[in-house]
Amino acid sequence: MIATSELMRRHGVAGTAVSEILTRSGVSRRSIYLNFPGGKLELVDEATRASGEELTKALDAVLATEDPLTEFTQMWSALLTETDFDAGCPIVAAALARSEAPQAADQAGNIFASWRDRIAHLLVDRGIEPAIAESLAVTILSAIEGAVVIAQAQRSTQPVDEVGVRLAELVRLHMRE
């Protein structure tokens, strides 16, 4: 799954070929098709699920910190820099592949909803009204994921860093005194 997820992060679903998965993973073609008789689509579905679980654990760890927005944006800035802006979010890759991998796109939607709920819960715990917290959670998730895409295109962490600062300001505006 790691090889498939990594390729999705770097090339999207359409650019992830079974032959490249085989090369990167070192697994035989026979083994892949025995374990994933649905081929690439089943591999992408499973990679989306596994990536979603892994990234949800990372998000939970970030949300448990004193300053989650700063932690989250620093995590993304570091990841983008480490991969020379070549690797984005595998869940975004799955979401963008609706025409090719509709089940993976559905999973991505569910993963994003879970992340939204986790962020909203934290905002409520920090004193923000529930309806506003849910809206802010959507804004936070959308802004950060969008900033990651822009950062990749511009090969700069500036979009992620700026979004983090502005989101923190926005959240502070809605905190109860």
Short mmCIF file of C-alpha atoms in Angstrom, two decimals, residues 24-172:
data_model
loop_
_atom_site.label_atom_id
_atom_site.label_comp_id
_atom_site.label_asym_id
_atom_site.label_seq_id
_atom_site.Cartn_x
_atom_site.Cartn_y
_atom_site.Cartn_z
CA ARG A 24 8.51 0.34 -6.24
CA SER A 25 7.04 -2.33 -3.97
CA GLY A 26 9.12 -5.28 -5.18
CA VAL A 27 5.98 -7.42 -5.14
CA SER A 28 5.29 -9.82 -8.00
CA ARG A 29 2.48 -9.17 -10.46
CA ARG A 30 0.95 -12.53 -9.51
CA SER A 31 0.92 -11.57 -5.83
CA ILE A 32 -0.71 -8.22 -6.58
CA TYR A 33 -3.50 -9.82 -8.59
CA LEU A 34 -4.02 -12.62 -6.07
CA ASN A 35 -4.44 -10.09 -3.27
CA PHE A 36 -6.13 -7.42 -5.38
CA PRO A 37 -8.12 -9.19 -8.11
CA GLY A 38 -9.69 -5.84 -9.01
CA GLY A 39 -6.27 -4.62 -10.13
CA LYS A 40 -5.34 -0.97 -10.00
CA LEU A 41 -8.76 0.21 -8.83
CA GLU A 42 -8.70 -2.11 -5.85
CA LEU A 43 -5.11 -1.09 -5.07
CA VAL A 44 -6.08 2.59 -5.21
CA ASP A 45 -9.12 1.96 -2.99
CA GLU A 46 -6.99 0.15 -0.42
CA ALA A 47 -4.21 2.75 -0.60
CA THR A 48 -6.78 5.50 -0.02
CA ARG A 49 -8.18 3.67 3.00
CA ALA A 50 -4.73 2.98 4.47
CA SER A 51 -3.52 6.53 3.79
CA GLY A 52 -6.68 7.90 5.35
CA GLU A 53 -6.06 5.90 8.53
CA GLU A 54 -2.42 6.98 8.70
CA LEU A 55 -3.17 10.64 8.02
CA THR A 56 -6.07 10.65 10.49
CA LYS A 57 -3.65 9.49 13.20
CA ALA A 58 -1.27 12.30 12.20
CA LEU A 59 -4.13 14.81 12.29
CA ASP A 60 -5.20 13.59 15.73
CA ALA A 61 -1.64 14.09 16.98
CA VAL A 62 -1.55 17.61 15.53
CA LEU A 63 -4.94 18.45 17.04
CA ALA A 64 -3.67 17.39 20.46
CA THR A 65 -0.96 20.09 20.42
CA GLU A 66 -1.21 23.56 21.92
CA ASP A 67 -1.18 25.26 18.49
CA PRO A 68 -2.60 22.80 15.94
CA LEU A 69 -2.77 25.22 13.00
CA THR A 70 0.91 26.05 13.30
CA GLU A 71 1.78 22.37 13.74
CA PHE A 72 -0.32 21.38 10.73
CA THR A 73 1.12 24.01 8.42
CA GLN A 74 4.68 23.32 9.61
CA MET A 75 4.12 19.60 8.98
CA TRP A 76 3.01 20.32 5.42
CA SER A 77 5.80 22.81 4.78
CA ALA A 78 8.37 20.26 5.95
CA LEU A 79 6.84 17.48 3.85
CA LEU A 80 6.71 19.65 0.75
CA THR A 81 10.31 20.72 1.21
CA GLU A 82 11.52 17.16 1.91
CA THR A 83 9.90 15.89 -1.29
CA ASP A 84 11.02 18.86 -3.40
CA PHE A 85 7.33 19.82 -3.75
CA ASP A 86 6.65 16.55 -5.54
CA ALA A 87 4.30 14.88 -3.03
CA GLY A 88 0.91 16.16 -2.00
CA CYS A 89 -2.00 14.59 -0.19
CA PRO A 90 -2.99 11.10 -1.40
CA ILE A 91 -6.56 11.78 -0.27
CA VAL A 92 -6.75 14.77 -2.62
CA ALA A 93 -5.38 12.54 -5.40
CA ALA A 94 -8.16 10.02 -4.73
CA ALA A 95 -10.80 12.75 -4.57
CA LEU A 96 -9.72 14.11 -7.96
CA ALA A 97 -9.96 10.66 -9.57
CA ARG A 98 -13.75 10.31 -9.48
CA SER A 99 -14.03 9.36 -13.17
CA GLU A 100 -11.32 6.70 -12.89
CA ALA A 101 -11.71 5.47 -9.30
CA PRO A 102 -15.16 6.41 -7.96
CA GLN A 103 -14.91 4.22 -4.84
CA ALA A 104 -11.61 5.83 -3.87
CA ALA A 105 -13.17 9.27 -4.42
CA ASP A 106 -16.08 8.29 -2.17
CA GLN A 107 -13.60 7.14 0.47
CA ALA A 108 -11.77 10.46 0.14
CA GLY A 109 -15.04 12.29 0.76
CA ASN A 110 -15.63 10.25 3.90
CA ILE A 111 -12.07 10.84 5.11
CA PHE A 112 -12.42 14.59 4.58
CA ALA A 113 -15.72 14.53 6.48
CA SER A 114 -14.00 12.72 9.36
CA TRP A 115 -11.22 15.30 9.41
CA ARG A 116 -13.78 18.12 9.33
CA ASP A 117 -15.59 16.58 12.30
CA ARG A 118 -12.35 16.20 14.28
CA ILE A 119 -11.37 19.82 13.64
CA ALA A 120 -14.88 21.07 14.46
CA HIS A 121 -14.87 19.10 17.72
CA LEU A 122 -11.59 20.73 18.75
CA LEU A 123 -12.96 24.19 17.89
CA VAL A 124 -16.07 23.56 20.00
CA ASP A 125 -13.86 22.39 22.86
CA ARG A 126 -11.96 25.66 22.54
CA GLY A 127 -15.11 27.74 22.90
CA ILE A 128 -16.47 28.23 19.39
CA GLU A 129 -20.19 27.82 18.73
CA PRO A 130 -20.91 24.42 17.07
CA ALA A 131 -22.36 25.78 13.80
CA ILE A 132 -19.47 28.21 13.40
CA ALA A 133 -16.97 25.50 14.36
CA GLU A 134 -18.24 23.21 11.60
CA SER A 135 -18.03 26.00 9.03
CA LEU A 136 -14.55 26.96 10.24
CA ALA A 137 -13.46 23.32 10.06
CA VAL A 138 -14.49 23.17 6.40
CA THR A 139 -12.66 26.44 5.78
CA ILE A 140 -9.51 25.23 7.56
CA LEU A 141 -9.43 21.90 5.75
CA SER A 142 -10.16 23.44 2.35
CA ALA A 143 -7.66 26.26 2.79
CA ILE A 144 -4.81 24.02 3.89
CA GLU A 145 -5.41 21.37 1.22
CA GLY A 146 -5.71 24.11 -1.41
CA ALA A 147 -2.56 25.81 -0.14
CA VAL A 148 -0.68 22.52 -0.47
CA VAL A 149 -1.71 22.29 -4.13
CA ILE A 150 -0.67 25.90 -4.77
CA ALA A 151 2.62 25.36 -2.91
CA GLN A 152 3.37 22.40 -5.17
CA ALA A 153 2.60 24.44 -8.28
CA GLN A 154 4.72 27.39 -7.11
CA ARG A 155 7.41 25.22 -5.48
CA SER A 156 7.21 27.37 -2.37
CA THR A 157 5.90 26.87 1.15
CA GLN A 158 4.68 30.47 1.23
CA PRO A 159 1.03 29.60 0.42
CA VAL A 160 0.89 27.06 3.27
CA ASP A 161 2.61 29.41 5.70
CA GLU A 162 0.34 32.35 4.84
CA VAL A 163 -2.82 30.27 5.05
CA GLY A 164 -1.78 29.06 8.49
CA VAL A 165 -1.36 32.62 9.76
CA ARG A 166 -4.69 33.80 8.33
CA LEU A 167 -6.58 30.76 9.59
CA ALA A 168 -5.24 31.33 13.10
CA GLU A 169 -6.48 34.93 12.92
CA LEU A 170 -9.88 33.74 11.71
CA VAL A 171 -10.21 31.20 14.51
CA ARG A 172 -9.25 33.80 17.12
#
